[in-house]
XYZ file of C-alpha atoms in Angstrom:
237
model
C -3.540 -3.201 0.034
C -5.661 -5.907 1.659
C -9.160 -6.861 0.553
C -11.786 -4.626 2.194
C -12.918 -6.103 5.528
C -16.215 -4.252 5.787
C -15.510 -2.818 9.250
C -16.053 0.926 9.574
C -13.605 2.910 11.705
C -13.988 6.520 12.806
C -10.712 8.382 13.473
C -11.066 11.431 15.742
C -7.987 13.649 16.014
C -7.436 17.383 15.552
C -3.851 16.945 14.303
C -4.151 16.757 10.479
C -0.893 14.816 10.037
C -1.846 12.134 12.567
C -5.392 11.904 11.259
C -4.297 11.521 7.632
C -1.580 8.988 8.479
C -4.022 6.883 10.481
C -6.734 7.036 7.831
C -4.333 6.029 5.051
C -2.850 3.175 7.096
C -6.234 1.817 8.106
C -7.584 1.984 4.550
C -4.491 0.151 3.347
C -5.250 -2.531 5.957
C -8.713 -2.985 4.446
C -10.903 -0.898 6.736
C -13.479 1.674 5.683
C -12.442 4.921 7.367
C -14.096 8.245 8.119
C -12.566 11.001 10.219
C -13.401 14.009 12.364
C -11.286 16.774 13.911
C -13.491 17.634 16.892
C -15.749 15.942 19.389
C -18.873 17.540 17.952
C -18.067 16.412 14.414
C -17.203 12.943 15.702
C -20.643 12.579 17.318
C -22.340 13.855 14.157
C -20.407 11.314 12.064
C -21.260 8.475 14.464
C -24.961 9.352 14.335
C -24.922 9.595 10.544
C -23.017 6.360 9.917
C -22.527 4.219 13.055
C -18.940 2.897 13.198
C -17.681 -0.512 14.298
C -14.880 1.177 16.272
C -13.823 4.722 17.186
C -10.166 5.751 17.517
C -10.462 8.725 19.829
C -7.979 11.398 20.876
C -8.470 12.746 24.397
C -7.351 16.332 23.686
C -9.838 17.867 21.248
C -10.622 21.538 20.615
C -14.196 21.430 21.951
C -15.194 18.341 23.963
C -12.496 16.199 25.514
C -12.346 12.552 24.520
C -13.794 11.375 27.829
C -16.947 13.447 27.273
C -17.167 12.199 23.667
C -17.013 8.635 24.995
C -19.880 9.313 27.415
C -22.055 10.626 24.565
C -21.070 7.814 22.197
C -22.501 5.383 24.752
C -26.012 6.644 23.901
C -25.631 6.016 20.146
C -26.418 2.782 18.266
C -23.677 0.466 17.009
C -23.088 -0.457 13.380
C -25.428 -3.190 12.214
C -27.704 -2.678 15.222
C -25.445 -4.852 17.393
C -26.086 -4.823 21.140
C -23.811 -2.955 23.509
C -21.877 0.308 23.241
C -19.678 1.432 20.353
C -16.104 0.148 20.954
C -13.593 2.950 21.602
C -9.796 2.893 21.492
C -8.209 5.982 23.034
C -5.193 7.210 21.050
C -3.572 10.154 22.789
C -0.411 11.882 23.972
C -1.795 11.974 27.534
C 0.153 9.121 29.064
C -0.477 9.728 32.772
C -1.640 6.647 34.632
C -4.654 8.567 35.963
C -5.764 9.350 32.391
C -5.440 5.699 31.352
C -7.425 4.538 34.367
C -10.096 7.168 33.731
C -10.415 6.229 30.060
C -10.790 2.535 30.828
C -13.087 3.160 33.811
C -15.429 5.158 31.587
C -15.694 2.201 29.224
C -12.833 2.625 26.757
C -11.769 -0.713 25.269
C -8.065 0.157 25.051
C -5.681 3.083 25.609
C -2.694 3.657 23.306
C -0.274 6.551 23.798
C 1.541 8.562 21.128
C 3.952 7.901 19.545
C 2.658 4.454 18.641
C 3.695 1.520 16.466
C 1.285 1.109 13.550
C 1.472 -2.699 13.486
C 0.759 -2.889 17.201
C -2.139 -0.478 16.766
C -3.615 -2.634 13.972
C -3.296 -5.718 16.182
C -5.107 -3.949 19.032
C -7.885 -2.784 16.679
C -8.446 -6.302 15.347
C -8.434 -7.709 18.878
C -11.154 -5.246 19.962
C -13.260 -6.031 16.884
C -13.022 -9.754 17.583
C -13.708 -9.337 21.290
C -16.741 -7.102 20.821
C -18.199 -9.089 17.932
C -17.829 -6.116 15.609
C -15.889 -7.988 12.933
C -18.133 -8.876 9.973
C -16.183 -12.097 9.680
C -17.732 -13.253 12.969
C -21.281 -13.617 11.692
C -23.392 -14.468 8.669
C -25.349 -11.651 7.058
C -28.963 -12.692 6.425
C -31.540 -10.878 4.305
C -34.666 -12.949 3.749
C -33.527 -16.311 2.384
C -30.155 -14.850 1.333
C -27.125 -15.685 3.489
C -23.689 -14.112 3.045
C -20.739 -15.574 4.965
C -18.015 -12.864 4.921
C -15.349 -15.126 6.421
C -15.940 -18.145 4.209
C -16.815 -16.075 1.115
C -19.935 -18.229 0.674
C -23.358 -17.126 -0.544
C -26.601 -19.104 -0.557
C -30.161 -18.219 -1.466
C -32.866 -20.551 -0.264
C -30.103 -22.943 0.744
C -28.733 -23.104 -2.809
C -25.072 -22.014 -3.248
C -24.482 -18.980 -5.479
C -21.117 -18.628 -7.215
C -19.830 -15.052 -7.323
C -16.647 -13.406 -8.564
C -14.559 -11.546 -5.935
C -15.934 -8.179 -7.062
C -19.514 -9.448 -7.096
C -19.002 -10.777 -3.569
C -17.616 -7.437 -2.293
C -20.592 -5.626 -3.815
C -23.136 -8.035 -2.334
C -21.453 -7.910 1.049
C -21.585 -4.122 1.101
C -25.271 -4.201 0.160
C -26.004 -6.862 2.810
C -24.146 -4.950 5.534
C -26.397 -1.989 4.729
C -29.602 -3.922 4.067
C -32.631 -1.639 3.913
C -30.463 1.427 3.347
C -30.323 3.103 -0.074
C -26.678 3.340 -1.140
C -25.703 6.054 -3.653
C -23.484 4.938 -6.514
C -20.666 7.149 -5.206
C -20.755 5.283 -1.881
C -20.655 1.921 -3.659
C -17.743 3.035 -5.840
C -15.757 4.124 -2.781
C -16.424 1.031 -0.678
C -16.287 -1.686 -3.341
C -13.867 -0.317 -5.923
C -12.128 2.176 -3.569
C -12.658 5.102 -5.930
C -12.450 8.296 -3.874
C -13.114 10.435 -6.917
C -15.869 10.703 -9.543
C -15.230 7.343 -11.170
C -17.360 5.868 -13.946
C -20.546 4.879 -12.120
C -21.667 2.633 -14.992
C -19.478 -0.111 -13.497
C -21.894 -0.206 -10.549
C -24.870 -0.712 -12.885
C -23.026 -3.482 -14.695
C -22.212 -5.440 -11.546
C -25.685 -4.929 -10.099
C -27.047 -6.584 -13.245
C -24.598 -9.473 -12.755
C -25.812 -9.973 -9.185
C -29.453 -9.829 -10.187
C -28.958 -12.568 -12.781
C -27.464 -14.816 -10.108
C -29.660 -13.913 -7.124
C -33.080 -12.906 -8.382
C -33.846 -15.835 -10.669
C -35.190 -18.244 -8.033
C -37.242 -15.976 -5.825
C -38.566 -12.456 -5.177
C -36.289 -9.602 -6.154
C -33.839 -8.562 -3.437
C -31.877 -5.745 -5.143
C -33.938 -2.672 -5.957
C -33.153 0.478 -7.927
C -33.992 3.845 -6.404
C -33.926 6.044 -9.483
C -31.693 9.060 -9.232
C -30.104 7.762 -6.010
C -28.683 4.247 -6.111
C -29.462 0.698 -4.976
C -30.814 -1.083 -1.916
C -30.934 -4.720 -0.790
C -34.303 -5.379 0.890
C -35.995 -8.359 2.482
C -38.933 -9.421 0.280
C -42.367 -8.401 1.556
C -44.373 -11.295 3.040
């Protein structure tokens, strides 16, 4: 399994086997993955937690993929980035007219089933790079804190901060969701990849490690929301 990349992918497919295979493969490749089995649920998931990329089947039980794409165009992107949410169509409909329609409506790529998983991963990464959705393409800034996901560098007030790999993953997840309160269960899943009720005390321990390294030379950045979790916030002026 690769180190988590930070990019969030939404897999939309009503075939359980395909959906589960895709989700497992993408998680193994380092992506954070959510899934939906209908167009309506896909739109709800995208509103709740904006994805960096949507893998979208055309044939769904309620809305077809083309209509889902139209509605996705009105929703915000992850991280508040400009432009529409990138969409990769993944479908058994291989007619040329369907491909042209999908791309004309704004789809970023069109892959037909059956597909090669390595090729699919390459296409996903290409879209993320092209649309600027890859966290490795920019520095995350919160106040005077800067997190460089690609270079694994952290500075506060221009002063380098040395972090362990786990501390860095935790800080990166907090920075990618700056201003948003993250429950401990969410942090466990995204940083430690626990998809069950793991021991949440490990989150408290690593938050304390980060605070010792980040909050000594300036206003506190990491805040506790009692009974919920933690949030990274820009200091008030």
